[in-house]
Short mmCIF file of C-alpha atoms in Angstrom, two decimals:
data_model
loop_
_atom_site.label_atom_id
_atom_site.label_comp_id
_atom_site.label_asym_id
_atom_site.label_seq_id
_atom_site.Cartn_x
_atom_site.Cartn_y
_atom_site.Cartn_z
CA MET A 6 6.06 24.52 -3.15
CA GLY A 7 7.73 23.50 -6.82
CA LYS A 8 8.45 21.39 -9.54
CA GLU A 9 9.97 18.10 -7.00
CA SER A 10 7.52 18.65 -3.74
CA ASP A 11 4.34 18.99 -6.32
CA THR A 12 5.83 15.01 -7.31
CA PHE A 13 5.96 13.93 -3.74
CA LEU A 14 1.84 15.02 -3.17
CA ASP A 15 0.55 12.51 -6.59
CA ASP A 16 3.37 9.42 -5.44
CA GLU A 17 0.92 7.17 -4.75
CA ASP A 18 4.68 5.20 -2.61
CA TYR A 19 5.93 8.34 -1.25
CA PRO A 20 6.05 7.57 2.60
CA ALA A 21 4.38 10.79 3.92
CA TYR A 22 2.86 9.84 7.50
CA THR A 23 4.50 9.30 10.35
CA MET A 24 3.23 5.48 12.51
CA GLY A 25 1.27 7.52 14.70
CA ARG A 26 -1.12 9.80 12.07
CA ALA A 27 -1.20 6.39 9.16
CA ALA A 28 -2.64 4.86 13.44
CA GLU A 29 -5.20 7.77 13.15
CA ILE A 30 -6.02 7.50 9.47
CA LEU A 31 -6.48 4.14 9.90
CA GLY A 32 -8.43 4.22 12.90
CA THR A 33 -6.23 1.30 14.25
CA THR A 34 -3.33 1.22 16.67
CA PRO A 35 0.73 1.10 16.50
CA GLY A 36 1.19 -2.16 16.91
CA PHE A 37 -1.45 -3.08 14.77
CA LEU A 38 0.72 -1.43 11.95
CA ARG A 39 3.82 -3.06 13.23
CA SER A 40 1.94 -6.85 13.13
CA LEU A 41 1.31 -5.64 8.62
CA GLY A 42 4.40 -5.18 8.56
CA GLU A 43 5.59 -8.10 11.05
CA ALA A 44 3.73 -9.71 8.50
CA LYS A 45 4.94 -9.27 5.55
CA LEU A 46 2.54 -7.28 4.27
CA ILE A 47 3.49 -3.69 4.03
CA GLU A 48 7.50 -2.51 4.70
CA PRO A 49 7.30 1.26 5.69
CA GLN A 50 10.61 3.17 4.84
CA ARG A 51 12.36 4.50 7.84
CA SER A 52 13.12 8.43 8.43
CA ALA A 53 16.88 9.00 9.52
CA GLY A 54 15.51 9.00 12.86
CA GLY A 55 14.91 5.25 12.17
CA HIS A 56 10.98 6.21 12.85
CA ARG A 57 8.27 3.86 10.32
CA ARG A 58 6.74 6.13 7.12
CA TYR A 59 3.78 4.75 4.90
CA SER A 60 2.80 5.48 1.75
CA ARG A 61 -0.74 6.84 0.67
CA TYR A 62 -0.66 2.97 -1.11
CA GLN A 63 0.45 1.16 1.89
CA LEU A 64 -2.19 3.11 4.28
CA ARG A 65 -4.09 1.64 1.18
CA LEU A 66 -3.58 -2.38 1.93
CA ALA A 67 -3.43 -1.16 5.58
CA GLY A 68 -6.69 -0.25 5.51
CA ARG A 69 -8.38 -3.06 3.22
CA ALA A 70 -6.33 -5.49 5.73
CA ARG A 71 -8.59 -4.33 8.36
CA GLU A 72 -11.34 -4.64 6.92
CA LEU A 73 -11.01 -7.73 6.17
CA VAL A 74 -9.02 -8.84 9.75
CA ASP A 75 -12.66 -6.50 11.55
CA GLN A 76 -14.63 -9.35 9.76
CA GLY A 77 -13.27 -12.02 11.58
CA THR A 78 -10.23 -13.07 8.29
CA ALA A 79 -6.99 -14.40 10.54
CA LEU A 80 -3.83 -11.66 10.10
CA GLU A 81 -1.93 -14.10 8.41
CA ALA A 82 -4.86 -14.70 5.97
CA ALA A 83 -5.74 -11.83 5.09
CA CYS A 84 -2.48 -10.79 5.05
CA ARG A 85 -1.88 -13.66 2.07
CA ILE A 86 -6.02 -12.63 0.37
CA ILE A 87 -4.55 -8.56 0.41
CA ILE A 88 -1.24 -9.77 -1.76
CA LEU A 89 -2.65 -12.28 -4.39
CA GLU A 90 -5.18 -9.63 -4.58
CA ASP A 91 -2.18 -6.82 -5.52
CA GLN A 92 -0.93 -9.88 -8.26
CA LEU A 93 -4.36 -10.33 -9.78
CA GLN A 94 -4.49 -6.88 -9.70
CA GLU A 95 -1.50 -6.09 -11.47
CA ALA A 96 -1.25 -9.13 -13.89
CA LEU A 97 -4.91 -7.28 -15.54
CA ARG A 98 -3.10 -4.20 -15.53
CA LEU A 99 -0.14 -6.03 -17.17
CA ASN A 100 -2.64 -7.65 -19.33
CA GLU A 101 -4.21 -4.61 -20.83
CA GLN A 102 -1.36 -2.99 -21.45
CA LEU A 103 -0.14 -5.23 -23.75
CA ARG A 104 -3.68 -5.92 -25.31
CA GLN A 105 -3.30 -2.82 -25.94
CA GLN A 106 0.25 -2.74 -27.52
CA ASP A 107 -1.01 -5.85 -29.58
CA SER A 108 -4.20 -3.78 -30.84
CA ALA A 109 -2.23 -0.57 -31.92
CA ASP A 110 0.78 -2.88 -33.70
CA GLY A 111 -1.98 -4.73 -35.70
#
């Protein structure tokens, strides 16, 4: 394997998984994955042939959605919760980054 393929293996946003494989990994159905797309939680990339392809990051979000739905949360509400959790994580990460920058500058 060359450098380029190593990069793909490390990239959590690389669309490496087919819909069937993603559903198998998550223990769910392709229909559930399609419903997450309809709810705007995840937007899979498409292969040249038009097939949906999912990244590890998208599989994590889908797995979280499945947990919430299995606990009785409505799909739309579960998707909104996950989006808000994701936004919070990003805000906390940026805040920490800024704090570290301020420490280094000060």
